[in-house]
Tab-separated table of C-alpha atoms in Angstrom:
chain	number	residue	atom	x	y	z
A	1	UNK	CA	-3.517	25.729	2.108
A	2	UNK	CA	0.057	26.494	3.045
A	3	UNK	CA	1.958	25.715	6.180
A	4	UNK	CA	3.921	28.370	7.973
A	5	UNK	CA	6.646	25.833	8.626
A	6	UNK	CA	6.856	25.021	4.919
A	7	UNK	CA	8.010	28.528	3.923
A	8	UNK	CA	11.642	27.670	3.687
A	9	UNK	CA	14.227	28.040	0.993
A	10	UNK	CA	15.164	25.056	-1.132
A	11	UNK	CA	17.559	22.835	0.801
A	12	UNK	CA	21.057	22.023	-0.303
A	13	UNK	CA	21.849	18.812	-2.156
A	14	UNK	CA	23.076	17.206	1.052
A	15	UNK	CA	20.432	16.662	3.692
A	16	UNK	CA	21.310	17.970	7.121
A	17	UNK	CA	21.538	15.479	9.996
A	18	UNK	CA	18.375	16.975	11.471
A	19	UNK	CA	16.438	16.444	8.281
A	20	UNK	CA	17.761	12.904	7.973
A	21	UNK	CA	16.396	12.181	11.440
A	22	UNK	CA	13.002	13.629	10.556
A	23	UNK	CA	12.994	11.624	7.348
A	24	UNK	CA	13.654	8.479	9.391
A	25	UNK	CA	10.741	9.363	11.663
A	26	UNK	CA	8.447	9.594	8.637
A	27	UNK	CA	9.752	6.401	7.027
A	28	UNK	CA	9.575	4.271	10.174
A	29	UNK	CA	5.788	4.524	10.446
A	30	UNK	CA	5.314	3.382	6.878
A	31	UNK	CA	7.741	0.532	7.492
A	32	UNK	CA	5.197	-0.643	10.071
A	33	UNK	CA	2.340	-0.377	7.571
A	34	UNK	CA	4.059	-2.673	5.080
A	35	UNK	CA	5.412	-4.990	7.761
A	36	UNK	CA	1.882	-5.750	8.934
A	37	UNK	CA	0.774	-6.345	5.364
A	38	UNK	CA	2.852	-9.520	5.189
A	39	UNK	CA	4.069	-10.553	8.649
A	40	UNK	CA	0.917	-12.364	9.812
A	41	UNK	CA	0.517	-14.648	6.771
A	42	UNK	CA	3.108	-17.196	7.857
A	43	UNK	CA	1.738	-17.185	11.425
A	44	UNK	CA	-1.790	-18.249	10.439
A	45	UNK	CA	-1.298	-21.989	11.121
A	46	UNK	CA	-0.177	-21.149	14.671
A	47	UNK	CA	-3.127	-18.747	15.065
A	48	UNK	CA	-5.522	-21.472	14.001
A	49	UNK	CA	-4.039	-23.982	16.429
A	50	UNK	CA	-3.919	-21.594	19.397
A	51	UNK	CA	-7.321	-19.937	18.936
A	52	UNK	CA	-9.104	-23.000	17.509
A	53	UNK	CA	-10.172	-20.888	14.547
A	54	UNK	CA	-11.960	-22.260	11.516
A	55	UNK	CA	-10.108	-22.394	8.207
A	56	UNK	CA	-12.609	-19.912	6.717
A	57	UNK	CA	-11.856	-17.350	9.444
A	58	UNK	CA	-8.105	-17.262	8.849
A	59	UNK	CA	-8.014	-15.205	5.627
A	60	UNK	CA	-9.968	-12.460	7.331
A	61	UNK	CA	-7.275	-12.051	9.973
A	62	UNK	CA	-5.169	-10.772	7.068
A	63	UNK	CA	-7.837	-9.243	4.810
A	64	UNK	CA	-9.597	-7.163	7.491
A	65	UNK	CA	-6.474	-4.992	7.653
A	66	UNK	CA	-6.350	-4.467	3.875
A	67	UNK	CA	-10.061	-3.813	3.465
A	68	UNK	CA	-10.232	-1.077	6.097
A	69	UNK	CA	-6.890	0.352	4.992
A	70	UNK	CA	-8.114	0.702	1.404
A	71	UNK	CA	-11.509	2.071	2.394
A	72	UNK	CA	-10.158	4.840	4.617
A	73	UNK	CA	-7.211	6.119	2.568
A	74	UNK	CA	-9.256	8.736	0.721
A	75	UNK	CA	-10.785	9.922	3.968
A	76	UNK	CA	-7.447	10.051	5.786
A	77	UNK	CA	-5.916	12.213	3.069
A	78	UNK	CA	-8.701	14.754	3.478
A	79	UNK	CA	-8.418	14.584	7.269
A	80	UNK	CA	-4.650	15.200	7.110
A	81	UNK	CA	-5.235	18.242	4.908
A	82	UNK	CA	-7.854	19.450	7.387
A	83	UNK	CA	-6.078	18.935	10.715
A	84	UNK	CA	-2.413	18.920	9.711
A	85	UNK	CA	-0.227	16.074	8.496
A	86	UNK	CA	1.994	15.937	11.606
A	87	UNK	CA	-0.870	15.583	14.078
A	88	UNK	CA	-2.601	12.914	12.035
A	89	UNK	CA	0.618	10.976	11.418
A	90	UNK	CA	1.812	10.868	15.027
A	91	UNK	CA	-1.672	10.100	16.324
A	92	UNK	CA	-1.993	7.192	13.878
A	93	UNK	CA	1.432	5.830	14.866
A	94	UNK	CA	0.497	5.909	18.561
A	95	UNK	CA	-2.815	4.183	17.851
A	96	UNK	CA	-1.019	1.515	15.826
A	97	UNK	CA	1.129	0.599	18.810
A	98	UNK	CA	-1.801	0.437	21.215
A	99	UNK	CA	-3.906	-1.647	18.838
A	100	UNK	CA	-1.021	-4.051	18.251
A	101	UNK	CA	-0.969	-4.783	21.983
A	102	UNK	CA	-4.706	-5.370	21.807
A	103	UNK	CA	-4.275	-7.854	18.946
A	104	UNK	CA	-1.594	-9.710	20.905
A	105	UNK	CA	-4.113	-10.391	23.689
A	106	UNK	CA	-6.816	-11.775	21.356
A	107	UNK	CA	-8.786	-14.585	23.041
A	108	UNK	CA	-10.414	-15.774	19.812
A	109	UNK	CA	-10.383	-15.284	16.043
A	110	UNK	CA	-13.249	-12.769	16.001
A	111	UNK	CA	-11.385	-10.503	18.435
A	112	UNK	CA	-8.228	-10.749	16.316
A	113	UNK	CA	-10.096	-9.929	13.112
A	114	UNK	CA	-11.640	-6.878	14.770
A	115	UNK	CA	-8.260	-5.759	16.042
A	116	UNK	CA	-6.741	-6.141	12.589
A	117	UNK	CA	-9.536	-4.013	11.141
A	118	UNK	CA	-8.733	-1.270	13.663
A	119	UNK	CA	-5.057	-1.544	12.729
A	120	UNK	CA	-6.173	-0.779	9.167
A	121	UNK	CA	-7.689	2.484	10.427
A	122	UNK	CA	-4.372	3.501	11.998
A	123	UNK	CA	-2.400	2.437	8.915
A	124	UNK	CA	-4.631	4.555	6.684
A	125	UNK	CA	-3.850	7.565	8.851
A	126	UNK	CA	-0.094	7.195	8.337
A	127	UNK	CA	0.439	6.967	4.582
A	128	UNK	CA	-1.047	10.145	3.042
A	129	UNK	CA	0.089	12.238	6.010
A	130	UNK	CA	3.654	10.923	5.796
A	131	UNK	CA	3.934	11.727	2.095
A	132	UNK	CA	2.577	15.206	2.710
A	133	UNK	CA	5.255	15.624	5.406
A	134	UNK	CA	7.909	14.569	2.884
A	135	UNK	CA	6.629	17.210	0.493
A	136	UNK	CA	7.222	19.800	3.223
A	137	UNK	CA	10.679	18.478	4.087
A	138	UNK	CA	11.750	18.417	0.423
A	139	UNK	CA	10.054	21.305	-1.427
A	140	UNK	CA	12.422	21.061	-4.421
A	141	UNK	CA	10.850	18.603	-6.942
A	142	UNK	CA	14.129	16.878	-7.854
A	143	UNK	CA	15.095	16.374	-4.197
A	144	UNK	CA	11.584	15.258	-3.415
A	145	UNK	CA	11.708	12.565	-6.104
A	146	UNK	CA	14.954	11.223	-4.642
A	147	UNK	CA	13.593	11.424	-1.098
A	148	UNK	CA	10.475	9.487	-2.034
A	149	UNK	CA	12.660	6.881	-3.726
A	150	UNK	CA	14.628	6.511	-0.491
A	151	UNK	CA	11.380	6.448	1.506
A	152	UNK	CA	10.046	3.669	-0.725
A	153	UNK	CA	13.281	1.687	-0.356
A	154	UNK	CA	13.323	2.006	3.427
A	155	UNK	CA	9.645	1.252	3.915
A	156	UNK	CA	9.694	-1.643	1.443
A	157	UNK	CA	12.012	-3.490	3.806
A	158	UNK	CA	8.912	-3.967	5.950
A	159	UNK	CA	7.327	-6.038	3.183
A	160	UNK	CA	10.605	-7.928	2.741
A	161	UNK	CA	11.064	-8.586	6.460
A	162	UNK	CA	7.441	-9.582	7.092
A	163	UNK	CA	7.429	-13.242	5.993
A	164	UNK	CA	10.919	-14.026	7.315
A	165	UNK	CA	10.490	-12.154	10.623
A	166	UNK	CA	7.016	-13.586	11.110
A	167	UNK	CA	8.281	-17.126	10.632
A	168	UNK	CA	11.169	-16.548	13.031
A	169	UNK	CA	8.917	-15.034	15.723
A	170	UNK	CA	6.459	-17.914	15.485
A	171	UNK	CA	9.323	-20.368	15.931
A	172	UNK	CA	10.631	-18.314	18.876
A	173	UNK	CA	7.457	-17.905	20.886
A	174	UNK	CA	4.248	-18.103	18.875
A	175	UNK	CA	2.066	-15.826	16.771
A	176	UNK	CA	1.483	-13.217	19.499
A	177	UNK	CA	5.098	-12.037	19.149
A	178	UNK	CA	4.182	-10.892	15.645
A	179	UNK	CA	2.184	-8.065	17.254
A	180	UNK	CA	4.455	-7.404	20.219
A	181	UNK	CA	7.280	-6.259	17.942
A	182	UNK	CA	5.177	-3.312	16.730
A	183	UNK	CA	5.124	-1.191	19.945
A	184	UNK	CA	8.925	-1.191	19.984
A	185	UNK	CA	9.022	0.271	16.473
A	186	UNK	CA	6.262	2.721	17.406
A	187	UNK	CA	8.291	4.071	20.334
A	188	UNK	CA	11.306	4.666	18.086
A	189	UNK	CA	9.106	6.302	15.443
A	190	UNK	CA	7.533	8.743	17.903
A	191	UNK	CA	10.960	9.666	19.262
A	192	UNK	CA	12.417	10.398	15.822
A	193	UNK	CA	9.379	12.332	14.577
A	194	UNK	CA	9.164	14.797	17.485
A	195	UNK	CA	10.769	17.620	15.503
A	196	UNK	CA	8.512	17.444	12.461
A	197	UNK	CA	6.895	20.762	11.497
A	198	UNK	CA	3.598	21.250	13.245
A	199	UNK	CA	1.845	21.703	9.931
A	200	UNK	CA	-0.936	23.890	11.222
A	201	UNK	CA	-2.882	25.061	8.155
A	202	UNK	CA	-3.199	28.787	7.476
A	203	UNK	CA	-6.627	28.172	5.991
A	204	UNK	CA	-9.047	25.386	6.808
A	205	UNK	CA	-10.533	23.256	4.064
A	206	UNK	CA	-13.991	21.894	4.805
A	207	UNK	CA	-14.281	18.142	5.282
A	208	UNK	CA	-16.734	16.470	2.910
A	209	UNK	CA	-18.327	14.133	5.429
A	210	UNK	CA	-20.862	12.712	2.972
A	211	UNK	CA	-18.156	12.048	0.426
A	212	UNK	CA	-15.910	10.416	3.024
A	213	UNK	CA	-18.705	8.169	4.280
A	214	UNK	CA	-19.785	7.100	0.799
A	215	UNK	CA	-16.219	6.517	-0.406
A	216	UNK	CA	-15.428	4.350	2.632
A	217	UNK	CA	-18.606	2.334	2.183
A	218	UNK	CA	-18.100	1.949	-1.579
A	219	UNK	CA	-14.457	0.878	-1.372
A	220	UNK	CA	-15.026	-1.414	1.603
A	221	UNK	CA	-18.045	-3.074	-0.052
A	222	UNK	CA	-16.193	-3.570	-3.324
A	223	UNK	CA	-13.124	-5.013	-1.624
A	224	UNK	CA	-15.167	-7.223	0.685
A	225	UNK	CA	-17.287	-8.572	-2.161
A	226	UNK	CA	-14.315	-9.392	-4.371
A	227	UNK	CA	-12.225	-10.996	-1.634
A	228	UNK	CA	-15.133	-12.971	-0.185
A	229	UNK	CA	-16.178	-14.210	-3.616
A	230	UNK	CA	-12.595	-15.080	-4.474
A	231	UNK	CA	-11.964	-17.053	-1.275
A	232	UNK	CA	-15.398	-18.601	-0.644
A	233	UNK	CA	-16.939	-18.750	-4.134
A	234	UNK	CA	-19.322	-16.697	-6.265
A	235	UNK	CA	-22.346	-18.930	-5.746
A	236	UNK	CA	-23.448	-17.281	-2.504
A	237	UNK	CA	-25.603	-14.152	-2.064
A	238	UNK	CA	-23.282	-12.300	0.356
A	239	UNK	CA	-20.542	-11.235	-2.111
A	240	UNK	CA	-23.134	-10.392	-4.762
A	241	UNK	CA	-24.996	-8.188	-2.305
A	242	UNK	CA	-21.723	-6.498	-1.324
A	243	UNK	CA	-20.859	-5.784	-4.962
A	244	UNK	CA	-24.375	-4.476	-5.619
A	245	UNK	CA	-24.045	-2.186	-2.603
A	246	UNK	CA	-20.686	-0.987	-3.931
A	247	UNK	CA	-22.209	-0.166	-7.336
A	248	UNK	CA	-25.094	1.758	-5.781
A	249	UNK	CA	-22.771	3.605	-3.395
A	250	UNK	CA	-20.340	4.584	-6.152
A	251	UNK	CA	-23.265	5.977	-8.149
A	252	UNK	CA	-24.455	7.933	-5.109
A	253	UNK	CA	-20.905	9.193	-4.530
A	254	UNK	CA	-20.752	10.505	-8.103
A	255	UNK	CA	-24.001	12.439	-7.614
A	256	UNK	CA	-23.044	13.799	-4.187
A	257	UNK	CA	-19.557	14.858	-5.260
A	258	UNK	CA	-20.886	16.865	-8.216
A	259	UNK	CA	-22.906	18.962	-5.773
A	260	UNK	CA	-20.423	19.154	-2.893
A	261	UNK	CA	-18.779	22.483	-2.088
A	262	UNK	CA	-15.589	20.720	-0.954
A	263	UNK	CA	-15.569	17.268	-2.626
A	264	UNK	CA	-13.345	14.530	-1.271
A	265	UNK	CA	-11.755	14.236	-4.723
A	266	UNK	CA	-11.598	17.865	-5.811
A	267	UNK	CA	-11.880	18.585	-9.562
A	268	UNK	CA	-8.598	20.493	-9.294
A	269	UNK	CA	-6.975	17.143	-8.477
A	270	UNK	CA	-8.749	14.489	-10.535
A	271	UNK	CA	-9.033	16.850	-13.484
A	272	UNK	CA	-5.283	16.499	-14.043
A	273	UNK	CA	-4.493	13.784	-16.596
A	274	UNK	CA	-1.116	13.302	-14.944
A	275	UNK	CA	-2.794	12.490	-11.624
A	276	UNK	CA	-5.171	10.009	-13.247
A	277	UNK	CA	-2.295	8.257	-15.019
A	278	UNK	CA	-0.374	7.947	-11.749
A	279	UNK	CA	-3.375	6.356	-10.005
A	280	UNK	CA	-3.856	3.839	-12.841
A	281	UNK	CA	-0.159	2.935	-12.814
A	282	UNK	CA	-0.025	2.494	-9.031
A	283	UNK	CA	-3.225	0.424	-8.932
A	284	UNK	CA	-2.169	-1.972	-11.681
A	285	UNK	CA	1.404	-2.371	-10.443
A	286	UNK	CA	-0.023	-3.311	-7.028
A	287	UNK	CA	-2.579	-5.629	-8.651
A	288	UNK	CA	0.239	-7.519	-10.366
A	289	UNK	CA	2.641	-7.550	-7.412
A	290	UNK	CA	0.194	-8.789	-4.792
A	291	UNK	CA	-1.505	-11.060	-7.299
A	292	UNK	CA	1.817	-12.780	-7.984
A	293	UNK	CA	2.598	-12.886	-4.252
A	294	UNK	CA	-0.694	-14.653	-3.618
A	295	UNK	CA	-0.500	-17.025	-6.591
A	296	UNK	CA	3.085	-18.042	-5.893
A	297	UNK	CA	2.376	-18.557	-2.186
A	298	UNK	CA	-0.397	-21.007	-3.009
A	299	UNK	CA	1.784	-22.758	-5.582
A	300	UNK	CA	4.788	-23.098	-3.276
A	301	UNK	CA	2.738	-24.440	-0.347
A	302	UNK	CA	0.289	-26.658	-2.198
A	303	UNK	CA	2.336	-27.841	-5.175
A	304	UNK	CA	5.902	-27.718	-3.864
A	305	UNK	CA	5.152	-28.535	-0.203
A	306	UNK	CA	7.280	-25.750	1.282
A	307	UNK	CA	6.861	-24.672	4.919
A	308	UNK	CA	5.788	-21.161	5.876
A	309	UNK	CA	9.357	-20.116	6.677
A	310	UNK	CA	10.697	-21.701	3.486
A	311	UNK	CA	8.005	-19.935	1.467
A	312	UNK	CA	8.911	-16.597	3.028
A	313	UNK	CA	12.580	-17.001	2.197
A	314	UNK	CA	11.698	-18.168	-1.324
A	315	UNK	CA	10.331	-14.681	-2.000
A	316	UNK	CA	13.693	-13.010	-1.359
A	317	UNK	CA	14.529	-12.743	-5.107
A	318	UNK	CA	11.256	-10.847	-5.477
A	319	UNK	CA	11.610	-8.619	-2.432
A	320	UNK	CA	15.324	-7.923	-1.933
A	321	UNK	CA	15.602	-5.506	-4.902
A	322	UNK	CA	13.144	-3.296	-3.020
A	323	UNK	CA	16.042	-2.379	-0.730
A	324	UNK	CA	17.902	-0.507	-3.462
A	325	UNK	CA	15.753	-0.126	-6.578
A	326	UNK	CA	13.575	2.759	-5.317
A	327	UNK	CA	16.783	4.730	-4.742
A	328	UNK	CA	17.662	4.264	-8.404
A	329	UNK	CA	14.087	5.020	-9.412
A	330	UNK	CA	14.193	8.410	-7.690
A	331	UNK	CA	17.345	9.307	-9.612
A	332	UNK	CA	15.849	8.069	-12.889
A	333	UNK	CA	12.709	10.141	-12.339
A	334	UNK	CA	14.833	13.232	-11.699
A	335	UNK	CA	16.900	12.549	-14.832
A	336	UNK	CA	14.498	11.267	-17.498
A	337	UNK	CA	11.052	11.978	-16.043
A	338	UNK	CA	8.441	9.858	-14.280
A	339	UNK	CA	6.433	8.920	-17.381
A	340	UNK	CA	9.229	6.897	-18.998
A	341	UNK	CA	10.083	5.179	-15.731
A	342	UNK	CA	6.437	4.239	-15.102
A	343	UNK	CA	6.066	2.781	-18.606
A	344	UNK	CA	9.263	0.762	-18.231
A	345	UNK	CA	8.044	-0.613	-14.915
A	346	UNK	CA	4.637	-1.621	-16.282
A	347	UNK	CA	6.340	-3.317	-19.229
A	348	UNK	CA	8.446	-5.445	-16.860
A	349	UNK	CA	5.387	-6.271	-14.760
A	350	UNK	CA	3.577	-7.421	-17.905
A	351	UNK	CA	6.576	-9.540	-18.851
A	352	UNK	CA	6.540	-11.200	-15.412
A	353	UNK	CA	2.926	-12.221	-15.917
A	354	UNK	CA	3.810	-13.468	-19.373
A	355	UNK	CA	6.542	-15.737	-17.988
A	356	UNK	CA	4.157	-17.232	-15.411
A	357	UNK	CA	1.553	-17.786	-18.143
A	358	UNK	CA	3.752	-20.647	-19.382
A	359	UNK	CA	4.213	-22.194	-15.927
A	360	UNK	CA	2.929	-25.571	-14.753
A	361	UNK	CA	3.126	-27.650	-11.600
A	362	UNK	CA	6.467	-29.039	-12.786
A	363	UNK	CA	7.932	-25.669	-13.727
A	364	UNK	CA	11.585	-25.295	-12.683
A	365	UNK	CA	12.149	-22.809	-9.889
A	366	UNK	CA	14.557	-20.964	-12.225
A	367	UNK	CA	11.608	-19.868	-14.371
A	368	UNK	CA	9.677	-18.713	-11.309
A	369	UNK	CA	12.709	-16.765	-10.098
A	370	UNK	CA	12.968	-15.108	-13.522
A	371	UNK	CA	9.376	-13.922	-13.180
A	372	UNK	CA	10.042	-12.761	-9.605
A	373	UNK	CA	13.046	-10.683	-10.674
A	374	UNK	CA	11.165	-9.092	-13.589
A	375	UNK	CA	8.260	-8.266	-11.285
A	376	UNK	CA	10.530	-6.879	-8.589
A	377	UNK	CA	12.283	-4.492	-10.944
A	378	UNK	CA	9.028	-3.558	-12.654
A	379	UNK	CA	7.140	-2.765	-9.455
A	380	UNK	CA	10.039	-0.852	-7.930
A	381	UNK	CA	10.175	1.290	-11.039
A	382	UNK	CA	6.448	1.909	-11.541
A	383	UNK	CA	5.218	2.412	-7.967
A	384	UNK	CA	7.899	4.791	-6.593
A	385	UNK	CA	7.901	6.748	-9.866
A	386	UNK	CA	4.131	7.161	-9.765
A	387	UNK	CA	4.311	8.072	-6.056
A	388	UNK	CA	6.929	10.740	-6.720
A	389	UNK	CA	5.029	12.078	-9.711
A	390	UNK	CA	1.819	12.302	-7.692
A	391	UNK	CA	3.627	14.424	-5.102
A	392	UNK	CA	4.773	16.772	-7.873
A	393	UNK	CA	1.576	16.778	-9.931
A	394	UNK	CA	-0.841	17.401	-7.043
A	395	UNK	CA	-1.535	20.986	-5.980
A	396	UNK	CA	0.268	21.640	-2.706
A	397	UNK	CA	-2.918	22.379	-0.784
A	398	UNK	CA	-4.198	18.928	-1.835
A	399	UNK	CA	-0.957	17.035	-1.222
A	400	UNK	CA	-2.323	14.595	1.362
A	401	UNK	CA	-5.625	14.189	-0.498
A	402	UNK	CA	-3.700	13.309	-3.657
A	403	UNK	CA	-1.594	10.733	-1.844
A	404	UNK	CA	-4.716	9.348	-0.203
A	405	UNK	CA	-6.323	8.857	-3.630
A	406	UNK	CA	-3.151	7.302	-5.019
A	407	UNK	CA	-2.714	4.870	-2.136
A	408	UNK	CA	-6.420	4.016	-2.097
A	409	UNK	CA	-5.973	3.007	-5.733
A	410	UNK	CA	-2.928	0.939	-4.795
A	411	UNK	CA	-4.701	-0.875	-1.965
A	412	UNK	CA	-7.762	-1.491	-4.115
A	413	UNK	CA	-5.430	-2.901	-6.762
A	414	UNK	CA	-3.826	-5.171	-4.162
A	415	UNK	CA	-7.196	-6.497	-3.028
A	416	UNK	CA	-8.359	-6.961	-6.611
A	417	UNK	CA	-5.188	-8.883	-7.419
A	418	UNK	CA	-5.839	-11.379	-4.627
A	419	UNK	CA	-9.568	-11.599	-5.352
A	420	UNK	CA	-9.100	-12.091	-9.088
A	421	UNK	CA	-6.545	-14.878	-8.682
A	422	UNK	CA	-8.076	-16.761	-5.743
A	423	UNK	CA	-10.555	-18.765	-7.880
A	424	UNK	CA	-7.952	-19.660	-10.530
A	425	UNK	CA	-6.722	-23.228	-10.395
A	426	UNK	CA	-3.302	-22.950	-12.023
A	427	UNK	CA	-0.282	-20.682	-11.954
A	428	UNK	CA	-0.410	-20.330	-15.721
A	429	UNK	CA	-3.979	-18.961	-15.658
A	430	UNK	CA	-2.903	-16.469	-12.994
A	431	UNK	CA	0.014	-15.386	-15.180
A	432	UNK	CA	-2.294	-14.879	-18.146
A	433	UNK	CA	-4.610	-12.614	-16.129
A	434	UNK	CA	-1.669	-10.617	-14.779
A	435	UNK	CA	-0.072	-10.184	-18.198
A	436	UNK	CA	-3.380	-9.013	-19.694
A	437	UNK	CA	-3.937	-6.526	-16.866
A	438	UNK	CA	-0.403	-5.172	-17.139
A	439	UNK	CA	-0.712	-4.707	-20.890
A	440	UNK	CA	-4.020	-2.863	-20.468
A	441	UNK	CA	-2.505	-0.486	-17.900
A	442	UNK	CA	0.536	0.060	-20.106
A	443	UNK	CA	-1.668	1.089	-23.019
A	444	UNK	CA	-3.862	3.338	-20.865
A	445	UNK	CA	-0.916	5.198	-19.320
A	446	UNK	CA	0.854	5.500	-22.682
A	447	UNK	CA	-2.289	6.990	-24.228
A	448	UNK	CA	-2.524	9.780	-21.650
A	449	UNK	CA	-0.946	13.093	-22.619
A	450	UNK	CA	-0.243	14.485	-19.176
A	451	UNK	CA	-0.654	18.148	-18.388
A	452	UNK	CA	2.169	20.067	-16.673
A	453	UNK	CA	2.687	19.624	-12.950
A	454	UNK	CA	0.383	21.523	-10.619
A	455	UNK	CA	1.812	24.405	-8.610
C-alpha cells in the first residue's frame, strides 16, 4: 500500500514551518495518551471520597484504560492501514475529547471505569496511526529517526506532567478537572493536524476480523488475569479463568492466523528478526519502567508517608530526562545504529533493577534517585530507539500494523510489570525481578542477528 500524498522527494535537513506544525499535530495526540496513563493515579483518593467507591474498585479506574489500550493496539494498526492513518488518528482524537467529558460527569465508580475503558479504545486508535503519519512526513530514514526521537521527547512530557498536574488539579477543584483538561488539548490537536496528508490507500488490504477479535480477547484476558491476580490475590478462580481463556485464545489465534489470507500479524512483518527484537526490547523496557513506577509509588506512600503530590514530584528525577533524552537517542540511532542504542538502554534498565535489589525500608533517597536516573536514561534510550527502528524495519505498507504490534508489546509489558510486582512485599524483591527481566531481554536482543531493513 502506498499513499499518493507520500510520493514526495526527501525533505531538506531543516523542517519547514508547515511540517513542524503537522508534526506538532501528530505529537499532541500522543501527549494526551501518556498524560492519561499517569494523571489519574494521584486523584484516586478524591475519587473514592466523592463517589464513595470501594478500595478494590479504585485500581480499575486506572487499569481499565491500560487493558483496553493494550488489547486494541494490534487491531488499530490494521484498521489504520485499511482506512488511512489520518482518518483514524483524527477520529480517535475527537473521540478522546468527547469521552473525557463523559468521564468528568461520572456519577459512580462503575461509570468512571467504563468511561476509562472507552478512553483506552480512543488511545489505541492514536498511536499506530500517528507513527505511520510520521513515516509519511519523514520518508528519509535518518530524518525519521530524529523525528521519532523528538516525538518521543514531546509526548513523554505527558507522562512527566501527569502526576504533578493531576495533584495540582485535585487541589484546585477536585478530580473531575483531571478529565476536563483533555478537551482543550483535543481542540488544539485537531486544529494543528488539519493539513495532514489524507492518506487514502491506493490499494485496500483486507481486515482480518477473526484475527483482530481473537487478539483483542487474548491480550485483554491475559492483562486482566495478571492485574487482577496481582492486586487481589491468586487464590481466587476469576484470574485463573482469565489466564486459561487467554491461553486457549492465543492457541486459537495461532491456528487461525496460519490459515488467514490477510493475517493481523503478516508473516512479512513478524518474519523479520529485526522486528521481533524491537518488540522484545520495547516490551521489557516498559515492563521495567512501569514496574519501577509502581513499586516506588507504593514504597513512597506506604513506607515514607509521602502525599500524592509529594510522590508525583519525587518522580521528577526519573521523568525529567524524558524531555531531552529521546532527542539525543534519535541522533545516536542515526549515527551508530539502533541495535547498539537498544542494548545500552537495556543494560541501564537492568542496572536500575540491580540497585533497587539492595534497597530496604530505610534506604536513603539518594540510592533510590540513583536507580531512577539509571532507569530514566535506559528507558529513553531503548524505547525510542526500538520505536525508530520499527518504523525503518517494517515494510511501508505495514507501517501502522508494525507500530500497533510494537506498542501492543509495550502496553502488555507495562501491565505485566505492575502485575508481577503487585504481590511482592519489598522494594528489594521488586528490584531483583526487574534486574532478572532486564538481563533476560538484553541477552535475547543481543542474540538476534537482525536482517536488513524492509523496503
